[in-house]
């Protein structure tokens, strides 16, 4: 599986670092929604779903966490530990987030508004959808 990461160069000086991400310039989609996950404890695993029609960029802006990706054939484990690095996740990709460090903040830039109907929360249903798409 190809893991796609984006790099967002920091504008640093002796006051600290600043990262700017501009919609329409630095990302492969228009951003309609931003959310962030924090206060997730080390032993907690979350996600456990895929999306039918959603692209996202995940940036661990503070601390670190790991992302488990599964396209129905291959899996990948991705460490996010840099506020300058974004993981691109396309539709039809099962994801789980885990190994959150203390104080980790996971920022997500999303291509669509929140829609519960877009979630596939059952892993067998996810695999079935992948197989059906491949047989078309
Ligand atoms: C994803 C991973 C990386 C909203 O009301 N609006 C929102 O935009 C989102 C994302 C969530 N919610 C509500 C729905 C649930 O009641 O917030 C609650 C927690 O959401 P969820 O259990 O889906 O969170 P995660 O961490 O399992 O998954 C989230 C995103 O939902 C998902 O799209 O790809 O982060």
PDB file of C-alpha atoms and ligand atoms in Angstrom:
ATOM      1  CA  UNK A   1       0.000   0.000   0.000  1.00  0.00           C
ATOM      2  CA  UNK A   2       1.252   3.467  -0.829  1.00  0.00           C
ATOM      3  CA  UNK A   3       1.224   5.730   2.217  1.00  0.00           C
ATOM      4  CA  UNK A   4       0.791   9.355   1.117  1.00  0.00           C
ATOM      5  CA  UNK A   5       2.192  12.049   3.347  1.00  0.00           C
ATOM      6  CA  UNK A   6       2.232  15.803   2.850  1.00  0.00           C
ATOM      7  CA  UNK A   7       4.915  18.058   4.262  1.00  0.00           C
ATOM      8  CA  UNK A   8       3.997  21.509   5.516  1.00  0.00           C
ATOM      9  CA  UNK A   9       7.161  23.578   5.926  1.00  0.00           C
ATOM     10  CA  UNK A  10       7.338  25.562   9.165  1.00  0.00           C
ATOM     11  CA  UNK A  11       7.999  29.279   9.269  1.00  0.00           C
ATOM     12  CA  UNK A  12      10.296  29.266  12.225  1.00  0.00           C
ATOM     13  CA  UNK A  13      12.267  31.982  13.949  1.00  0.00           C
ATOM     14  CA  UNK A  14      13.525  32.639  17.430  1.00  0.00           C
ATOM     15  CA  UNK A  15       9.919  33.023  18.652  1.00  0.00           C
ATOM     16  CA  UNK A  16       8.976  29.469  17.648  1.00  0.00           C
ATOM     17  CA  UNK A  17       7.322  27.689  14.742  1.00  0.00           C
ATOM     18  CA  UNK A  18       4.270  28.419  12.617  1.00  0.00           C
ATOM     19  CA  UNK A  19       2.736  26.125  10.007  1.00  0.00           C
ATOM     20  CA  UNK A  20       0.227  27.434   7.469  1.00  0.00           C
ATOM     21  CA  UNK A  21      -1.955  25.134   5.360  1.00  0.00           C
ATOM     22  CA  UNK A  22      -3.849  26.864   2.575  1.00  0.00           C
ATOM     23  CA  UNK A  23      -6.946  25.269   1.061  1.00  0.00           C
ATOM     24  CA  UNK A  24      -6.736  25.031  -2.709  1.00  0.00           C
ATOM     25  CA  UNK A  25      -2.936  25.269  -2.631  1.00  0.00           C
ATOM     26  CA  UNK A  26      -1.391  22.782  -0.226  1.00  0.00           C
ATOM     27  CA  UNK A  27      -4.083  20.071  -0.189  1.00  0.00           C
ATOM     28  CA  UNK A  28      -5.597  17.720  -2.802  1.00  0.00           C
ATOM     29  CA  UNK A  29      -9.170  18.760  -1.874  1.00  0.00           C
ATOM     30  CA  UNK A  30     -11.192  21.717  -0.662  1.00  0.00           C
ATOM     31  CA  UNK A  31     -11.548  21.666   3.114  1.00  0.00           C
ATOM     32  CA  UNK A  32     -15.152  21.742   4.359  1.00  0.00           C
ATOM     33  CA  UNK A  33     -14.537  20.672   7.943  1.00  0.00           C
ATOM     34  CA  UNK A  34     -11.815  20.745  10.569  1.00  0.00           C
ATOM     35  CA  UNK A  35     -11.894  18.742  13.791  1.00  0.00           C
ATOM     36  CA  UNK A  36      -9.365  17.630  16.331  1.00  0.00           C
ATOM     37  CA  UNK A  37      -9.015  14.752  18.751  1.00  0.00           C
ATOM     38  CA  UNK A  38      -7.370  15.236  22.132  1.00  0.00           C
ATOM     39  CA  UNK A  39      -7.403  13.747  25.641  1.00  0.00           C
ATOM     40  CA  UNK A  40      -7.278  10.242  24.133  1.00  0.00           C
ATOM     41  CA  UNK A  41      -5.426   7.985  26.552  1.00  0.00           C
ATOM     42  CA  UNK A  42      -2.483   5.741  25.629  1.00  0.00           C
ATOM     43  CA  UNK A  43      -4.366   2.439  25.683  1.00  0.00           C
ATOM     44  CA  UNK A  44      -7.337   3.686  23.678  1.00  0.00           C
ATOM     45  CA  UNK A  45      -7.934   2.682  20.082  1.00  0.00           C
ATOM     46  CA  UNK A  46     -10.524   4.600  18.046  1.00  0.00           C
ATOM     47  CA  UNK A  47     -11.747   4.903  14.506  1.00  0.00           C
ATOM     48  CA  UNK A  48     -12.721   1.386  13.358  1.00  0.00           C
ATOM     49  CA  UNK A  49     -14.443   2.551  10.206  1.00  0.00           C
ATOM     50  CA  UNK A  50     -14.024   3.537   6.573  1.00  0.00           C
ATOM     51  CA  UNK A  51     -15.688   6.314   4.590  1.00  0.00           C
ATOM     52  CA  UNK A  52     -17.540   5.970   1.331  1.00  0.00           C
ATOM     53  CA  UNK A  53     -16.817   9.496   0.158  1.00  0.00           C
ATOM     54  CA  UNK A  54     -14.383  11.422   2.312  1.00  0.00           C
ATOM     55  CA  UNK A  55     -10.800  12.507   1.940  1.00  0.00           C
ATOM     56  CA  UNK A  56      -8.854  13.610   4.971  1.00  0.00           C
ATOM     57  CA  UNK A  57      -5.435  14.841   6.050  1.00  0.00           C
ATOM     58  CA  UNK A  58      -4.394  13.911   9.586  1.00  0.00           C
ATOM     59  CA  UNK A  59      -1.766  15.991  11.354  1.00  0.00           C
ATOM     60  CA  UNK A  60      -0.618  15.175  14.862  1.00  0.00           C
ATOM     61  CA  UNK A  61       0.045  18.809  15.795  1.00  0.00           C
ATOM     62  CA  UNK A  62       1.188  17.887  19.297  1.00  0.00           C
ATOM     63  CA  UNK A  63       2.651  14.625  20.588  1.00  0.00           C
ATOM     64  CA  UNK A  64       2.304  11.464  18.569  1.00  0.00           C
ATOM     65  CA  UNK A  65      -0.061   8.683  17.598  1.00  0.00           C
ATOM     66  CA  UNK A  66      -0.190   5.793  15.165  1.00  0.00           C
ATOM     67  CA  UNK A  67      -2.666   5.122  12.378  1.00  0.00           C
ATOM     68  CA  UNK A  68      -3.599   1.654  11.173  1.00  0.00           C
ATOM     69  CA  UNK A  69      -4.686   1.683   7.523  1.00  0.00           C
ATOM     70  CA  UNK A  70      -6.356  -1.175   5.672  1.00  0.00           C
ATOM     71  CA  UNK A  71      -7.449  -1.007   2.026  1.00  0.00           C
ATOM     72  CA  UNK A  72      -9.000  -4.481   2.086  1.00  0.00           C
ATOM     73  CA  UNK A  73      -5.825  -6.097   0.764  1.00  0.00           C
ATOM     74  CA  UNK A  74      -2.890  -4.557   2.589  1.00  0.00           C
ATOM     75  CA  UNK A  75      -2.367  -2.834   5.892  1.00  0.00           C
ATOM     76  CA  UNK A  76       0.069  -0.151   7.038  1.00  0.00           C
ATOM     77  CA  UNK A  77       1.013   1.296  10.409  1.00  0.00           C
ATOM     78  CA  UNK A  78       1.882   4.984  10.209  1.00  0.00           C
ATOM     79  CA  UNK A  79       3.537   7.004  12.953  1.00  0.00           C
ATOM     80  CA  UNK A  80       2.477  10.644  13.122  1.00  0.00           C
ATOM     81  CA  UNK A  81       4.847  12.587  15.335  1.00  0.00           C
ATOM     82  CA  UNK A  82       5.543  15.825  13.463  1.00  0.00           C
ATOM     83  CA  UNK A  83       3.316  18.911  13.271  1.00  0.00           C
ATOM     84  CA  UNK A  84       4.745  19.462   9.788  1.00  0.00           C
ATOM     85  CA  UNK A  85       3.551  16.142   8.360  1.00  0.00           C
ATOM     86  CA  UNK A  86       0.063  15.210   7.172  1.00  0.00           C
ATOM     87  CA  UNK A  87      -1.218  11.720   6.367  1.00  0.00           C
ATOM     88  CA  UNK A  88      -3.632  11.604   3.446  1.00  0.00           C
ATOM     89  CA  UNK A  89      -6.482   9.103   3.772  1.00  0.00           C
ATOM     90  CA  UNK A  90      -8.750   8.601   0.772  1.00  0.00           C
ATOM     91  CA  UNK A  91     -12.224   7.049   0.789  1.00  0.00           C
ATOM     92  CA  UNK A  92     -12.632   3.250   1.048  1.00  0.00           C
ATOM     93  CA  UNK A  93      -9.854   2.939   3.625  1.00  0.00           C
ATOM     94  CA  UNK A  94     -10.372   1.312   7.019  1.00  0.00           C
ATOM     95  CA  UNK A  95      -8.621   3.316   9.771  1.00  0.00           C
ATOM     96  CA  UNK A  96      -7.852   2.947  13.448  1.00  0.00           C
ATOM     97  CA  UNK A  97      -5.942   5.440  15.585  1.00  0.00           C
ATOM     98  CA  UNK A  98      -3.924   4.249  18.579  1.00  0.00           C
ATOM     99  CA  UNK A  99      -0.816   4.754  20.731  1.00  0.00           C
ATOM    100  CA  UNK A 100      -1.685   8.350  21.582  1.00  0.00           C
ATOM    101  CA  UNK A 101       1.058  10.011  23.591  1.00  0.00           C
ATOM    102  CA  UNK A 102       0.178  12.143  26.572  1.00  0.00           C
ATOM    103  CA  UNK A 103      -1.146  15.481  25.356  1.00  0.00           C
ATOM    104  CA  UNK A 104      -1.452  14.317  21.737  1.00  0.00           C
ATOM    105  CA  UNK A 105      -3.663  16.448  19.506  1.00  0.00           C
ATOM    106  CA  UNK A 106      -4.712  14.979  16.172  1.00  0.00           C
ATOM    107  CA  UNK A 107      -5.953  17.634  13.738  1.00  0.00           C
ATOM    108  CA  UNK A 108      -8.067  16.462  10.793  1.00  0.00           C
ATOM    109  CA  UNK A 109      -8.833  18.399   7.616  1.00  0.00           C
ATOM    110  CA  UNK A 110     -11.823  16.870   5.841  1.00  0.00           C
ATOM    111  CA  UNK A 111     -13.249  17.228   2.336  1.00  0.00           C
ATOM    112  CA  UNK A 112     -16.924  16.880   3.374  1.00  0.00           C
ATOM    113  CA  UNK A 113     -19.278  17.927   6.126  1.00  0.00           C
ATOM    114  CA  UNK A 114     -19.988  15.398   8.859  1.00  0.00           C
ATOM    115  CA  UNK A 115     -22.365  12.695   7.641  1.00  0.00           C
ATOM    116  CA  UNK A 116     -22.951   9.547   9.694  1.00  0.00           C
ATOM    117  CA  UNK A 117     -24.337   7.810   6.571  1.00  0.00           C
ATOM    118  CA  UNK A 118     -20.873   8.038   5.007  1.00  0.00           C
ATOM    119  CA  UNK A 119     -19.370   5.753   7.670  1.00  0.00           C
ATOM    120  CA  UNK A 120     -18.887   2.004   7.215  1.00  0.00           C
ATOM    121  CA  UNK A 121     -18.447   0.814  10.788  1.00  0.00           C
ATOM    122  CA  UNK A 122     -18.603  -2.938  10.195  1.00  0.00           C
ATOM    123  CA  UNK A 123     -15.347  -4.502   8.978  1.00  0.00           C
ATOM    124  CA  UNK A 124     -17.038  -7.355   7.082  1.00  0.00           C
ATOM    125  CA  UNK A 125     -19.303  -4.845   5.330  1.00  0.00           C
ATOM    126  CA  UNK A 126     -16.189  -2.866   4.423  1.00  0.00           C
ATOM    127  CA  UNK A 127     -14.521  -5.917   2.857  1.00  0.00           C
ATOM    128  CA  UNK A 128     -17.710  -6.770   1.012  1.00  0.00           C
ATOM    129  CA  UNK A 129     -17.912  -3.240  -0.423  1.00  0.00           C
ATOM    130  CA  UNK A 130     -14.298  -3.464  -1.627  1.00  0.00           C
ATOM    131  CA  UNK A 131     -14.931  -6.843  -3.284  1.00  0.00           C
ATOM    132  CA  UNK A 132     -18.131  -5.588  -4.936  1.00  0.00           C
ATOM    133  CA  UNK A 133     -16.353  -2.513  -6.336  1.00  0.00           C
ATOM    134  CA  UNK A 134     -13.547  -4.692  -7.686  1.00  0.00           C
ATOM    135  CA  UNK A 135     -15.948  -7.071  -9.408  1.00  0.00           C
ATOM    136  CA  UNK A 136     -17.747  -4.243 -11.245  1.00  0.00           C
TER     137      UNK A 136
HETATM  138  C1  LIG B   1     -12.139   9.650  11.079  1.00  0.00           C
HETATM  139  C2  LIG B   1     -11.211   9.593  12.240  1.00  0.00           C
HETATM  140  C3  LIG B   1      -9.787   9.932  11.863  1.00  0.00           C
HETATM  141  C4  LIG B   1     -19.363  15.054  15.008  1.00  0.00           C
HETATM  142  O1  LIG B   1     -20.421  15.439  15.534  1.00  0.00           O
HETATM  143  N1  LIG B   1     -18.823  15.758  13.961  1.00  0.00           N
HETATM  144  C5  LIG B   1     -17.673  15.386  13.354  1.00  0.00           C
HETATM  145  O2  LIG B   1     -17.227  16.066  12.410  1.00  0.00           O
HETATM  146  C6  LIG B   1     -17.002  14.208  13.809  1.00  0.00           C
HETATM  147  C7  LIG B   1     -15.720  13.757  13.137  1.00  0.00           C
HETATM  148  C8  LIG B   1     -17.559  13.515  14.856  1.00  0.00           C
HETATM  149  N2  LIG B   1     -18.712  13.941  15.431  1.00  0.00           N
HETATM  150  C9  LIG B   1     -19.232  13.187  16.581  1.00  0.00           C
HETATM  151  C10 LIG B   1     -19.730  11.789  16.264  1.00  0.00           C
HETATM  152  C11 LIG B   1     -19.468  11.029  17.544  1.00  0.00           C
HETATM  153  O3  LIG B   1     -20.566  11.209  18.419  1.00  0.00           O
HETATM  154  O4  LIG B   1     -18.184  13.030  17.530  1.00  0.00           O
HETATM  155  C12 LIG B   1     -18.262  11.761  18.154  1.00  0.00           C
HETATM  156  C13 LIG B   1     -16.952  10.994  18.001  1.00  0.00           C
HETATM  157  O5  LIG B   1     -16.783  10.630  16.615  1.00  0.00           O
HETATM  158  P1  LIG B   1     -16.174   9.205  16.172  1.00  0.00           P
HETATM  159  O6  LIG B   1     -16.563   8.171  17.133  1.00  0.00           O
HETATM  160  O7  LIG B   1     -16.545   8.995  14.744  1.00  0.00           O
HETATM  161  O8  LIG B   1     -14.603   9.510  16.300  1.00  0.00           O
HETATM  162  P2  LIG B   1     -13.369   8.634  15.792  1.00  0.00           P
HETATM  163  O9  LIG B   1     -12.177   9.153  16.478  1.00  0.00           O
HETATM  164  O10 LIG B   1     -13.645   7.192  15.895  1.00  0.00           O
HETATM  165  O11 LIG B   1     -13.250   8.975  14.213  1.00  0.00           O
HETATM  166  C14 LIG B   1     -12.965  10.287  13.783  1.00  0.00           C
HETATM  167  C15 LIG B   1     -13.869  10.668  12.600  1.00  0.00           C
HETATM  168  O12 LIG B   1     -15.243  10.478  12.959  1.00  0.00           O
HETATM  169  C16 LIG B   1     -13.575   9.864  11.356  1.00  0.00           C
HETATM  170  O13 LIG B   1     -14.222  10.443  10.236  1.00  0.00           O
HETATM  171  O14 LIG B   1     -11.760   9.360   9.960  1.00  0.00           O
HETATM  172  O15 LIG B   1     -11.609  10.403  13.361  1.00  0.00           O
END
